[in-house]
Short mmCIF file of C-alpha atoms in Angstrom, two decimals:
data_model
loop_
_atom_site.label_atom_id
_atom_site.label_comp_id
_atom_site.label_asym_id
_atom_site.label_seq_id
_atom_site.Cartn_x
_atom_site.Cartn_y
_atom_site.Cartn_z
CA MET A 103 177.91 6.68 196.52
CA ALA A 104 178.90 7.67 192.99
CA ALA A 105 176.78 6.38 190.16
CA THR A 106 178.06 3.38 188.23
CA PRO A 107 179.70 4.23 184.90
CA ASP A 108 177.09 2.40 182.79
CA LYS A 109 174.05 4.25 184.13
CA ARG A 110 173.84 7.93 184.97
CA ARG A 111 171.08 10.22 186.10
CA VAL A 112 170.87 12.84 183.36
CA ALA A 113 169.07 16.19 183.65
CA TYR A 114 168.22 17.86 180.36
CA TYR A 115 167.35 21.57 180.34
CA PHE A 116 165.33 23.00 177.48
CA ASP A 117 163.23 26.13 177.04
CA PRO A 118 160.86 25.96 174.03
CA ASP A 119 161.19 29.70 173.47
CA VAL A 120 164.93 29.52 172.75
CA GLY A 121 164.42 28.91 169.04
CA SER A 122 162.32 32.04 168.61
CA TYR A 123 165.19 34.52 168.69
CA ASN A 124 167.06 35.76 165.65
CA TYR A 125 170.31 37.74 165.72
CA ASN A 126 169.49 39.28 162.33
CA LEU A 127 169.03 38.26 158.72
CA GLY A 128 172.12 36.49 157.45
CA HIS A 129 173.88 36.28 160.83
CA PRO A 130 175.82 32.99 161.28
CA MET A 131 174.51 32.36 164.81
CA LYS A 132 171.13 30.61 164.71
CA PRO A 133 169.49 29.95 168.10
CA HIS A 134 166.98 27.85 166.15
CA ARG A 135 169.61 25.07 166.02
CA ILE A 136 168.88 24.28 169.69
CA LEU A 137 165.21 23.65 168.87
CA ILE A 138 166.13 21.39 165.94
CA ALA A 139 168.50 19.39 168.15
CA HIS A 140 165.68 19.00 170.68
CA HIS A 141 163.36 17.64 167.98
CA LEU A 142 165.97 15.02 167.09
CA VAL A 143 166.41 14.06 170.74
CA SER A 144 162.65 13.69 171.02
CA ALA A 145 162.40 11.69 167.78
CA TYR A 146 164.96 9.22 169.13
CA GLU A 147 162.77 8.82 172.24
CA MET A 148 165.48 9.95 174.63
CA LEU A 149 163.33 12.35 176.65
CA ASP A 150 161.78 9.50 178.63
CA LYS A 151 165.25 8.43 179.75
CA MET A 152 166.15 11.82 181.31
CA HIS A 153 164.78 14.38 183.71
CA VAL A 154 163.54 17.01 181.25
CA LEU A 155 163.38 20.39 182.93
CA ARG A 156 162.67 24.01 182.06
CA ALA A 157 164.98 26.24 184.07
CA GLU A 158 163.95 29.44 185.75
CA ARG A 159 165.25 32.28 183.64
CA ALA A 160 168.16 34.18 185.14
CA SER A 161 167.35 37.61 186.53
CA ALA A 162 169.47 40.70 186.02
CA GLU A 163 170.55 40.45 189.64
CA THR A 164 171.75 36.86 189.07
CA MET A 165 173.75 37.86 186.01
CA THR A 166 175.65 40.46 188.04
CA ARG A 167 177.33 37.66 189.98
CA PHE A 168 179.89 37.92 187.20
CA HIS A 169 178.96 40.77 184.85
CA THR A 170 179.01 44.44 185.84
CA ASP A 171 175.80 46.16 186.85
CA GLU A 172 176.02 48.73 184.05
CA TYR A 173 176.47 46.06 181.37
CA VAL A 174 173.53 43.94 182.55
CA ASN A 175 171.42 47.08 182.86
CA PHE A 176 172.37 47.94 179.28
CA LEU A 177 171.31 44.50 178.01
CA SER A 178 167.97 44.83 179.76
CA LYS A 179 167.28 48.12 177.98
CA VAL A 180 168.89 47.94 174.56
CA THR A 181 166.82 47.56 171.39
CA PRO A 182 167.82 47.77 167.72
CA GLU A 183 166.51 51.34 167.70
CA THR A 184 168.42 52.52 170.77
CA ALA A 185 171.62 50.51 170.24
CA ASP A 186 173.63 53.32 168.64
CA GLU A 187 172.92 55.72 171.48
CA LEU A 188 173.32 53.22 174.33
CA THR A 189 176.58 51.81 172.94
CA TYR A 190 177.96 55.32 172.41
CA HIS A 191 178.12 54.81 168.65
CA GLY A 192 179.43 51.26 168.87
CA SER A 193 182.26 51.99 171.27
CA ARG A 194 180.93 50.25 174.40
CA PHE A 195 179.24 46.97 175.30
CA LEU A 196 178.60 45.84 171.69
CA VAL A 197 181.72 46.54 169.65
CA GLY A 198 181.70 45.63 165.96
CA GLU A 199 178.99 43.76 164.07
CA ASP A 200 179.37 40.31 165.63
CA ASN A 201 176.90 41.07 168.43
CA PRO A 202 173.87 42.96 167.15
CA ALA A 203 171.22 44.32 169.52
CA PHE A 204 168.43 42.04 168.32
CA GLU A 205 164.89 41.95 169.65
CA GLY A 206 164.71 39.94 172.87
CA VAL A 207 168.45 39.81 173.49
CA PHE A 208 168.02 39.99 177.27
CA GLU A 209 165.43 37.20 177.30
CA PHE A 210 167.72 35.03 175.19
CA CYS A 211 170.55 35.65 177.65
CA SER A 212 168.29 34.85 180.60
CA ILE A 213 167.37 31.48 179.05
CA SER A 214 171.00 30.57 178.38
CA ALA A 215 172.27 31.69 181.80
CA GLY A 216 169.30 30.27 183.67
CA GLY A 217 169.82 26.85 182.10
CA SER A 218 173.51 26.65 183.08
CA ILE A 219 172.87 27.89 186.61
CA ALA A 220 170.06 25.39 187.08
CA ALA A 221 172.21 22.60 185.61
CA ALA A 222 174.99 23.43 188.06
CA ASN A 223 172.56 23.40 190.99
CA ARG A 224 171.16 20.08 189.82
CA VAL A 225 174.62 18.55 189.91
CA THR A 226 175.64 20.07 193.24
CA SER A 227 172.42 18.91 194.90
CA GLY A 228 173.18 15.33 193.89
CA ALA A 229 169.97 15.05 191.89
CA ALA A 230 171.88 14.42 188.64
CA ASP A 231 175.24 13.01 187.61
CA ILE A 232 175.19 14.79 184.24
CA ALA A 233 173.29 17.99 183.43
CA ILE A 234 172.84 19.24 179.86
CA ASN A 235 172.12 22.77 178.64
CA TRP A 236 172.62 23.04 174.88
CA ALA A 237 171.45 26.67 175.01
CA GLY A 238 174.57 27.51 177.03
CA GLY A 239 178.27 27.48 176.23
CA LEU A 240 178.62 31.16 175.29
CA HIS A 241 182.25 31.31 176.30
CA HIS A 242 183.43 34.59 174.72
CA ALA A 243 181.29 37.03 176.76
CA LYS A 244 183.38 39.34 178.95
CA GLN A 245 182.53 40.89 182.27
CA ARG A 246 181.31 44.11 180.72
CA GLU A 247 181.24 43.49 176.99
CA ALA A 248 179.75 41.10 174.44
CA SER A 249 182.11 39.22 172.16
CA GLY A 250 181.97 36.52 169.49
CA PHE A 251 178.14 36.15 169.39
CA CYS A 252 178.13 35.83 173.22
CA TYR A 253 176.42 38.37 175.48
CA ILE A 254 176.21 36.69 178.91
CA ASN A 255 178.81 34.13 179.98
CA ASP A 256 176.54 31.38 181.28
CA ILE A 257 179.55 29.09 181.78
CA VAL A 258 181.17 31.38 184.34
CA LEU A 259 177.84 31.76 186.15
CA GLY A 260 177.44 27.98 186.22
CA ILE A 261 180.99 27.40 187.48
CA LEU A 262 180.46 29.96 190.25
CA GLU A 263 177.50 27.86 191.40
CA LEU A 264 179.60 24.69 191.32
CA LEU A 265 182.28 26.39 193.43
CA ARG A 266 179.77 26.89 196.22
CA THR A 267 179.91 23.12 196.77
CA TYR A 268 183.00 21.74 195.04
CA PRO A 269 186.58 22.77 195.87
CA ARG A 270 187.90 22.33 192.31
CA VAL A 271 186.22 22.56 188.91
CA LEU A 272 187.71 21.62 185.55
CA TYR A 273 186.52 23.48 182.45
CA ILE A 274 187.19 21.80 179.07
CA ASP A 275 186.55 23.64 175.80
CA ILE A 276 186.45 21.76 172.47
CA ASP A 277 185.07 24.68 170.46
CA CYS A 278 187.18 25.68 167.47
CA HIS A 279 187.63 29.13 169.03
CA HIS A 280 189.59 29.84 172.20
CA GLY A 281 187.46 29.98 175.37
CA ASP A 282 188.84 33.39 176.28
CA GLY A 283 185.93 34.69 178.37
CA VAL A 284 185.99 31.76 180.80
CA GLU A 285 189.78 31.75 180.96
CA GLU A 286 189.89 35.46 181.84
CA ALA A 287 187.28 35.03 184.56
CA PHE A 288 189.38 32.42 186.38
CA PHE A 289 192.84 33.51 185.27
CA THR A 290 194.03 34.22 188.83
CA THR A 291 192.56 31.31 190.78
CA ASN A 292 193.64 27.70 191.25
CA ARG A 293 190.14 26.49 192.07
CA VAL A 294 189.21 26.39 188.39
CA MET A 295 191.44 24.88 185.73
CA THR A 296 190.56 25.92 182.17
CA CYS A 297 191.68 23.75 179.26
CA SER A 298 190.97 24.93 175.71
CA PHE A 299 191.66 23.04 172.46
CA HIS A 300 191.37 25.61 169.69
CA LYS A 301 192.62 26.94 166.36
CA PHE A 302 195.32 29.57 166.81
CA GLY A 303 196.88 32.03 164.39
CA ASP A 304 195.03 34.86 162.56
CA TYR A 305 191.83 33.47 164.01
CA PHE A 306 189.28 34.87 166.43
CA PRO A 307 189.74 35.84 169.25
CA GLY A 308 193.51 35.94 168.70
CA THR A 309 194.26 34.65 172.20
CA GLY A 310 195.12 31.26 173.64
CA ARG A 311 198.88 31.00 173.25
CA HIS A 312 200.48 27.95 174.78
CA ASP A 313 202.38 30.11 177.27
CA ASP A 314 199.24 31.83 178.58
CA VAL A 315 199.16 29.81 181.79
CA GLY A 316 197.48 32.08 184.35
CA LEU A 317 198.62 34.65 186.89
CA GLY A 318 199.14 34.76 190.65
CA LYS A 319 197.54 31.78 192.35
CA GLY A 320 196.21 30.71 188.98
CA LYS A 321 199.62 30.37 187.37
CA GLY A 322 199.75 27.00 185.68
CA TYR A 323 196.00 26.44 185.88
CA ALA A 324 195.15 27.83 182.46
CA VAL A 325 195.96 25.22 179.80
CA ASN A 326 195.91 26.22 176.14
CA VAL A 327 196.37 23.78 173.27
CA PRO A 328 196.74 25.85 170.07
CA LEU A 329 196.03 23.79 166.96
CA LYS A 330 196.18 24.26 163.19
CA ASP A 331 193.78 23.60 160.32
CA GLY A 332 192.61 20.12 159.42
CA MET A 333 192.45 18.35 162.82
CA THR A 334 191.04 14.85 162.35
CA ASP A 335 189.45 12.43 164.80
CA GLU A 336 192.67 10.50 165.31
CA THR A 337 194.92 13.52 165.85
CA TYR A 338 192.36 15.20 168.12
CA LYS A 339 192.16 12.08 170.27
CA SER A 340 195.97 11.83 170.38
CA VAL A 341 196.21 15.16 172.24
CA PHE A 342 192.87 15.30 174.05
CA GLU A 343 193.06 12.07 176.02
CA PRO A 344 196.68 12.34 177.26
CA ILE A 345 196.23 15.96 178.32
CA ILE A 346 192.91 15.42 180.10
CA THR A 347 194.30 12.29 181.77
CA LYS A 348 197.24 14.28 183.10
CA ILE A 349 194.95 17.08 184.28
CA LEU A 350 192.77 14.61 186.17
CA GLU A 351 195.90 13.22 187.80
CA VAL A 352 197.36 16.53 188.99
CA PHE A 353 194.23 18.64 189.52
CA ARG A 354 191.72 16.02 190.72
CA PRO A 355 188.59 18.02 189.88
CA SER A 356 185.41 17.57 191.86
CA ALA A 357 183.25 18.49 188.85
CA ILE A 358 183.75 19.01 185.11
CA VAL A 359 182.15 21.47 182.71
CA LEU A 360 182.53 20.41 179.07
CA GLN A 361 181.81 23.03 176.41
CA CYS A 362 180.78 21.16 173.26
CA GLY A 363 181.09 23.87 170.61
CA THR A 364 180.50 22.18 167.24
CA ASP A 365 182.32 24.63 164.99
CA SER A 366 185.23 22.19 165.31
CA LEU A 367 183.26 19.79 163.07
CA ALA A 368 184.18 19.20 159.45
CA GLY A 369 182.33 21.52 157.10
CA ASP A 370 181.42 24.19 159.63
CA LYS A 371 180.89 27.63 158.08
CA LEU A 372 183.32 29.36 160.47
CA GLY A 373 185.45 26.42 161.57
CA CYS A 374 188.61 24.98 160.08
CA PHE A 375 188.92 21.50 161.62
CA ASN A 376 188.06 18.15 160.06
CA VAL A 377 186.52 16.34 163.05
CA THR A 378 183.53 14.05 162.50
CA MET A 379 180.48 13.78 164.74
CA ARG A 380 181.83 10.61 166.35
CA GLY A 381 185.27 12.12 166.86
CA HIS A 382 183.69 15.14 168.57
CA ALA A 383 181.48 12.93 170.71
CA ALA A 384 184.48 10.79 171.68
CA CYS A 385 185.52 13.68 173.95
CA VAL A 386 182.16 13.48 175.73
CA GLN A 387 182.49 9.70 176.04
CA PHE A 388 186.03 9.95 177.45
CA VAL A 389 185.07 12.53 180.08
CA ARG A 390 181.94 10.58 181.01
CA ARG A 391 184.03 7.46 181.68
CA GLN A 392 185.87 9.33 184.44
CA ASN A 393 182.72 9.07 186.58
CA ILE A 394 182.94 12.68 187.79
CA PRO A 395 179.87 14.96 188.09
CA MET A 396 179.60 16.75 184.77
CA MET A 397 177.84 19.56 182.93
CA LEU A 398 177.49 19.59 179.15
CA VAL A 399 176.85 22.95 177.47
CA GLY A 400 176.60 24.03 173.86
CA GLY A 401 178.64 26.72 172.17
CA GLY A 402 179.62 27.54 168.60
CA GLY A 403 178.45 25.72 165.50
CA TYR A 404 177.21 27.38 162.33
CA THR A 405 176.21 24.56 159.99
CA VAL A 406 172.84 24.09 161.66
CA LYS A 407 171.98 20.52 160.66
CA ASN A 408 175.40 19.27 161.79
CA VAL A 409 175.03 21.05 165.13
CA ALA A 410 171.65 19.35 165.68
CA ARG A 411 173.01 15.93 164.71
CA THR A 412 176.01 16.19 167.02
CA TRP A 413 174.21 17.48 170.11
CA CYS A 414 171.57 14.80 169.66
CA TYR A 415 174.25 12.11 169.47
CA GLU A 416 176.11 13.55 172.46
CA THR A 417 172.88 13.48 174.45
CA ALA A 418 172.79 9.77 173.69
CA CYS A 419 176.42 9.54 174.84
CA ALA A 420 175.46 11.15 178.15
CA LEU A 421 172.77 8.50 178.56
CA GLY A 422 175.16 5.73 177.49
CA ILE A 423 172.91 4.54 174.65
CA GLU A 424 174.89 5.80 171.64
CA ASP A 425 175.52 2.25 170.44
CA THR A 426 171.81 1.43 170.32
CA ILE A 427 170.39 4.31 168.27
CA ASP A 428 169.69 3.95 164.55
CA PRO A 429 172.05 5.96 162.29
CA MET A 430 169.11 6.48 159.91
CA LEU A 431 167.24 9.54 161.18
CA PRO A 432 163.69 9.00 162.42
CA TYR A 433 160.99 11.25 161.04
CA ASN A 434 160.72 14.61 162.80
CA ALA A 435 159.47 18.12 162.14
CA TYR A 436 162.74 19.08 160.41
CA PHE A 437 163.32 15.81 158.56
CA GLU A 438 163.70 17.47 155.13
CA TRP A 439 166.57 19.62 156.39
CA PHE A 440 168.80 16.56 156.74
CA GLY A 441 168.68 15.43 153.12
CA PRO A 442 169.86 13.92 150.95
CA ARG A 443 171.40 11.26 153.23
CA TYR A 444 169.11 11.56 156.27
CA ARG A 445 171.71 10.00 158.54
CA LEU A 446 172.97 10.78 162.03
CA GLU A 447 176.51 11.51 160.94
CA VAL A 448 178.94 14.31 160.07
CA PRO A 449 181.61 12.85 157.76
CA GLU A 450 185.12 14.19 157.32
CA ASN A 451 186.31 15.89 154.15
CA ASN A 452 189.62 15.98 152.29
CA MET A 453 191.28 18.86 154.20
CA GLU A 454 195.01 18.63 154.70
CA ASN A 455 196.00 18.19 158.34
CA MET A 456 198.52 20.96 158.99
CA ASN A 457 199.16 19.72 162.54
CA LEU A 458 201.22 16.78 161.28
CA LYS A 459 203.81 18.94 159.56
CA GLU A 460 207.22 19.28 161.21
CA GLY A 461 206.05 17.39 164.30
CA TYR A 462 203.91 20.32 165.48
CA LEU A 463 201.32 18.21 167.30
CA ASN A 464 203.92 16.28 169.28
CA GLN A 465 205.63 19.52 170.28
CA ILE A 466 202.37 20.97 171.63
CA LEU A 467 201.53 17.77 173.47
CA ASN A 468 204.95 17.57 175.10
CA LEU A 469 204.93 21.24 176.11
CA THR A 470 201.49 20.89 177.67
CA LEU A 471 202.36 17.75 179.60
CA GLU A 472 205.52 19.43 180.81
CA GLN A 473 203.53 22.41 182.07
CA LEU A 474 201.14 20.12 183.94
CA SER A 475 203.94 18.08 185.45
CA LYS A 476 205.30 21.21 187.15
CA LEU A 477 202.11 21.75 189.13
CA PRO A 478 202.17 20.79 192.82
CA CYS A 479 199.58 18.51 194.32
CA ALA A 480 195.93 19.31 193.80
CA PRO A 481 195.16 22.70 195.41
CA SER A 482 193.09 22.59 198.56
CA VAL A 483 190.51 25.05 199.78
CA GLN A 484 188.96 25.57 203.17
CA MET A 485 185.29 24.77 202.68
CA GLN A 486 182.52 26.25 204.78
CA ASP A 487 178.77 26.16 204.67
CA VAL A 488 177.45 28.64 202.12
CA PRO A 489 173.81 29.78 202.39
CA ARG A 490 171.74 28.67 199.43
CA GLU A 491 170.19 32.14 199.26
CA SER A 492 170.53 35.52 200.89
CA VAL A 493 168.35 36.67 203.77
CA GLY A 494 166.72 39.20 201.48
CA ALA A 495 165.90 36.57 198.89
CA HIS A 496 164.54 34.23 201.58
CA LEU A 497 162.24 36.95 202.90
CA GLY A 498 161.20 37.97 199.42
CA TRP A 499 162.82 41.40 199.50
CA ARG A 500 163.97 42.90 196.22
CA LEU A 501 165.50 46.30 195.63
CA GLN A 502 163.41 48.42 193.32
CA GLY A 503 164.99 50.65 190.71
CA GLU A 504 168.68 51.40 190.87
CA GLU A 505 170.69 49.71 193.57
CA PRO A 506 172.88 51.98 195.71
CA GLN A 507 176.59 51.44 195.31
CA ASP A 508 178.23 49.94 198.36
CA ASP A 509 181.77 48.79 199.22
CA LEU A 510 181.18 45.42 197.56
CA ASP A 511 180.22 47.13 194.30
CA LYS A 512 183.44 49.11 194.43
CA THR A 513 185.48 45.99 195.11
CA LEU A 514 183.90 44.17 192.19
CA ALA A 515 184.52 47.18 189.96
CA GLN A 516 188.21 47.08 190.86
CA HIS A 517 188.29 43.37 190.03
CA ALA A 518 186.62 44.08 186.68
CA ARG A 519 189.27 46.68 185.96
CA PHE A 520 192.03 44.16 186.60
CA ILE A 521 190.47 41.52 184.37
CA TYR A 522 189.83 44.03 181.62
CA LYS A 523 193.46 45.12 181.58
CA ILE A 524 194.45 41.51 180.95
CA GLN A 525 192.03 41.42 178.02
CA GLU A 526 193.32 44.68 176.58
CA GLY A 527 196.95 43.57 176.71
CA ASP A 528 198.57 45.48 179.58
CA GLU A 529 202.03 44.05 179.99
CA THR A 530 202.68 41.53 182.75
CA ASP A 531 205.71 39.43 183.57
CA SER A 532 204.52 36.58 181.36
CA GLU A 533 203.69 38.91 178.47
CA ARG A 534 206.84 40.99 178.01
CA HIS A 535 208.22 38.46 175.58
CA HIS A 536 204.85 37.35 174.23
CA PRO A 537 202.54 40.39 174.08
CA ARG A 538 198.86 39.72 173.71
CA ASN A 539 196.77 40.88 170.80
CA LYS A 540 195.68 44.33 171.89
CA LYS A 541 192.93 44.80 169.31
CA ARG A 542 189.53 43.21 169.04
CA MET A 543 188.78 40.81 166.21
CA SER A 544 185.62 39.83 164.36
CA ILE A 545 184.63 36.18 164.66
CA ILE A 546 183.05 36.35 161.20
CA THR A 547 185.97 37.83 159.26
CA ASN A 548 188.88 37.08 161.66
CA GLN A 549 190.05 40.62 160.95
CA GLN A 550 190.92 43.26 163.51
CA LEU A 551 188.12 45.74 164.10
CA ASP A 552 188.49 49.38 163.08
CA LEU A 553 186.99 51.08 166.11
CA PRO A 554 185.41 54.52 165.72
CA GLN A 555 187.61 57.48 166.54
CA TRP A 556 186.65 59.45 169.60
CA GLN A 557 185.53 63.05 169.36
CA GLU A 558 186.01 65.71 172.00
CA PHE A 559 183.56 68.62 171.79
CA ASP A 560 184.78 71.95 173.08
CA LEU A 561 181.80 73.88 174.48
CA CYS A 562 183.63 77.18 174.24
CA SER A 563 184.88 76.96 170.67
CA GLY A 564 182.16 74.64 169.33
CA VAL A 565 184.84 72.58 167.54
CA ALA A 566 184.92 68.79 167.58
CA GLU A 567 188.48 67.53 167.75
CA VAL A 568 189.47 63.97 166.89
CA ASP A 569 191.27 62.17 169.68
CA ARG A 570 193.52 59.34 168.53
CA ARG A 571 194.34 57.87 171.93
CA SER A 572 194.58 54.09 171.84
CA LYS A 573 192.63 53.58 175.06
CA ARG A 574 188.89 53.87 175.39
CA ARG A 575 187.33 56.90 177.04
CA PHE A 576 183.77 56.99 178.26
CA PHE A 577 183.13 60.72 178.21
CA GLY A 578 184.81 61.21 174.85
CA SER A 579 182.37 58.94 173.04
CA GLY A 580 179.96 61.56 171.80
CA GLY A 581 177.13 60.54 174.12
CA ALA A 582 174.44 62.98 175.17
CA TYR A 583 174.70 64.79 178.49
CA ASP A 584 172.56 67.08 180.62
CA GLU A 585 173.07 70.79 179.98
CA ASN A 586 172.95 71.39 183.73
CA TRP A 587 175.88 69.01 184.25
CA PRO A 588 177.85 68.79 186.47
CA ALA A 589 175.98 68.43 189.75
CA LEU A 590 179.27 68.37 191.66
CA ASP A 591 180.76 70.17 194.62
CA GLU A 592 183.03 72.06 192.24
CA VAL A 593 183.57 75.74 191.43
CA VAL A 594 181.51 76.08 188.26
CA GLU A 595 181.61 79.10 185.97
CA VAL A 596 178.43 79.65 183.96
CA TYR A 597 178.09 81.62 180.73
CA ASN A 598 174.56 82.33 179.39
CA GLY A 599 173.18 79.59 181.62
CA VAL A 600 175.61 76.93 180.35
CA PRO A 601 178.52 75.56 182.45
CA THR A 602 181.76 76.54 180.72
CA ARG A 603 184.49 75.97 183.31
CA ILE A 604 184.98 73.79 186.39
CA ASN A 605 187.77 74.75 188.78
CA GLY A 606 189.15 76.92 186.04
CA MET A 607 189.10 74.17 183.39
CA ARG A 608 186.88 74.08 180.31
CA VAL A 609 183.96 71.64 180.57
CA GLY A 610 185.04 69.89 177.38
CA GLU A 611 188.45 69.21 178.91
CA VAL A 612 186.90 67.90 182.12
CA MET A 613 184.62 65.59 180.12
CA SER A 614 187.55 64.29 178.09
CA ARG A 615 189.17 63.29 181.39
CA GLY A 616 186.14 61.35 182.47
CA GLY A 617 184.97 64.03 184.89
CA TRP A 618 188.32 64.48 186.61
CA THR A 619 189.68 67.97 187.23
CA ARG A 620 193.28 66.86 187.68
CA GLU A 621 195.85 65.08 185.58
CA MET A 622 195.62 61.29 185.66
CA ASP A 623 198.14 58.58 184.89
CA ASP A 624 197.57 56.06 182.12
CA ASP A 625 196.12 53.41 184.42
CA GLU A 626 193.43 55.79 185.62
CA TYR A 627 192.83 57.09 182.09
CA SER A 628 191.99 53.62 180.78
CA GLU A 629 188.87 53.58 182.87
#
């Protein structure tokens, strides 16, 4: 029997080490905000009303349920000192300055991912109606690349756990930035509907057009609501509630994941909306009233004290006690940070609401409702019993060192290739008239990144030639290689102990082709 709307079993995941990590001096992302929010939750005596849990940290093997093996392996090894070499001079894995290789990056990722996976399992087991992981919500991370302060996409990992039990999962994103990483992961399936309310137009990540609706089986199941500067509580509610109501009607989700990024609050350092704490929390309250199993995760938010206030208040909303807590902050270890008002509030400012001009908000609302009305009945899926763990895990077996590549690895690699082409802007039927942004952007500056030019080194002539191809090339990145390379079944010509030609081609030319000794088409070249 479902829990009654006025009382829910809430599981709250927190790891005390999460506040110990630091991206770097002056970086907008502050993991310490999660610790401050926890102190407020504790000061309001909410911990006794929830199941407070410390999740098992996600292993590298667990992270590869979504991310590629090579990317997770990179995160487990990278340090600030080795970042330049391991990223091939900033051309792979960590592109730009948004995602620095800080000390303990893998441990930070394991805390975030572990919390969301554990929260999902808590919900699917029936032990909780609502599970909270404020250390999660890192929605920009891609399958094989960090993006927008996000390294591991804990949301995707959590949703994959929910899909083991539930036929349909709804993902709602109220961060100021588009939830592109989660959308890409489920762009071709109808088992997950993604709905993102975000700022659009010369703003990171540059994606999230209204007509980005999914592909294949997932066509129509990606919902994007592009907004403009100055969104207020009233205007946010006027689009959020009708759209979510319609989604619940046509999609009938079995579980909901709500990403509560707080950079949509008024006064955020990187945001551009004018939503108050109560307006932001109204989304949590509305979803909670639907009486559907739910996960709450964190996300963006760069004015630290406002992030802490809002997540504390939304924890109270999950418990259903938001009307009983004192707006005057109780004393806590960070009390001085909240001066001079010392209140549990984030007020609006005097920004102009650009969404009200020329009827823009009504146009977006009508277009979105029209898209949803075209969907057929809620998609069904044949459910079968899924083992909670593999035989190897049950027996305690773990592969040591590098795992051998099998057919499943190759299949997943092909899937990663397909998803990555969507990210990079390869043209599809839905994109010929609305091409995607093909270049990466910085979340800090909202400017397109100037990626380093590739260099091809000719072993015979000793000359480094600049390659201006638009697509990325692994072997042209200037990385180090073994002088005895290649260990291949090829005809290799050696000069003074150094390989110079392979099957009649210069080694430098073979390397520039990614190790291939034949001409490749553009699709092959991109990888």
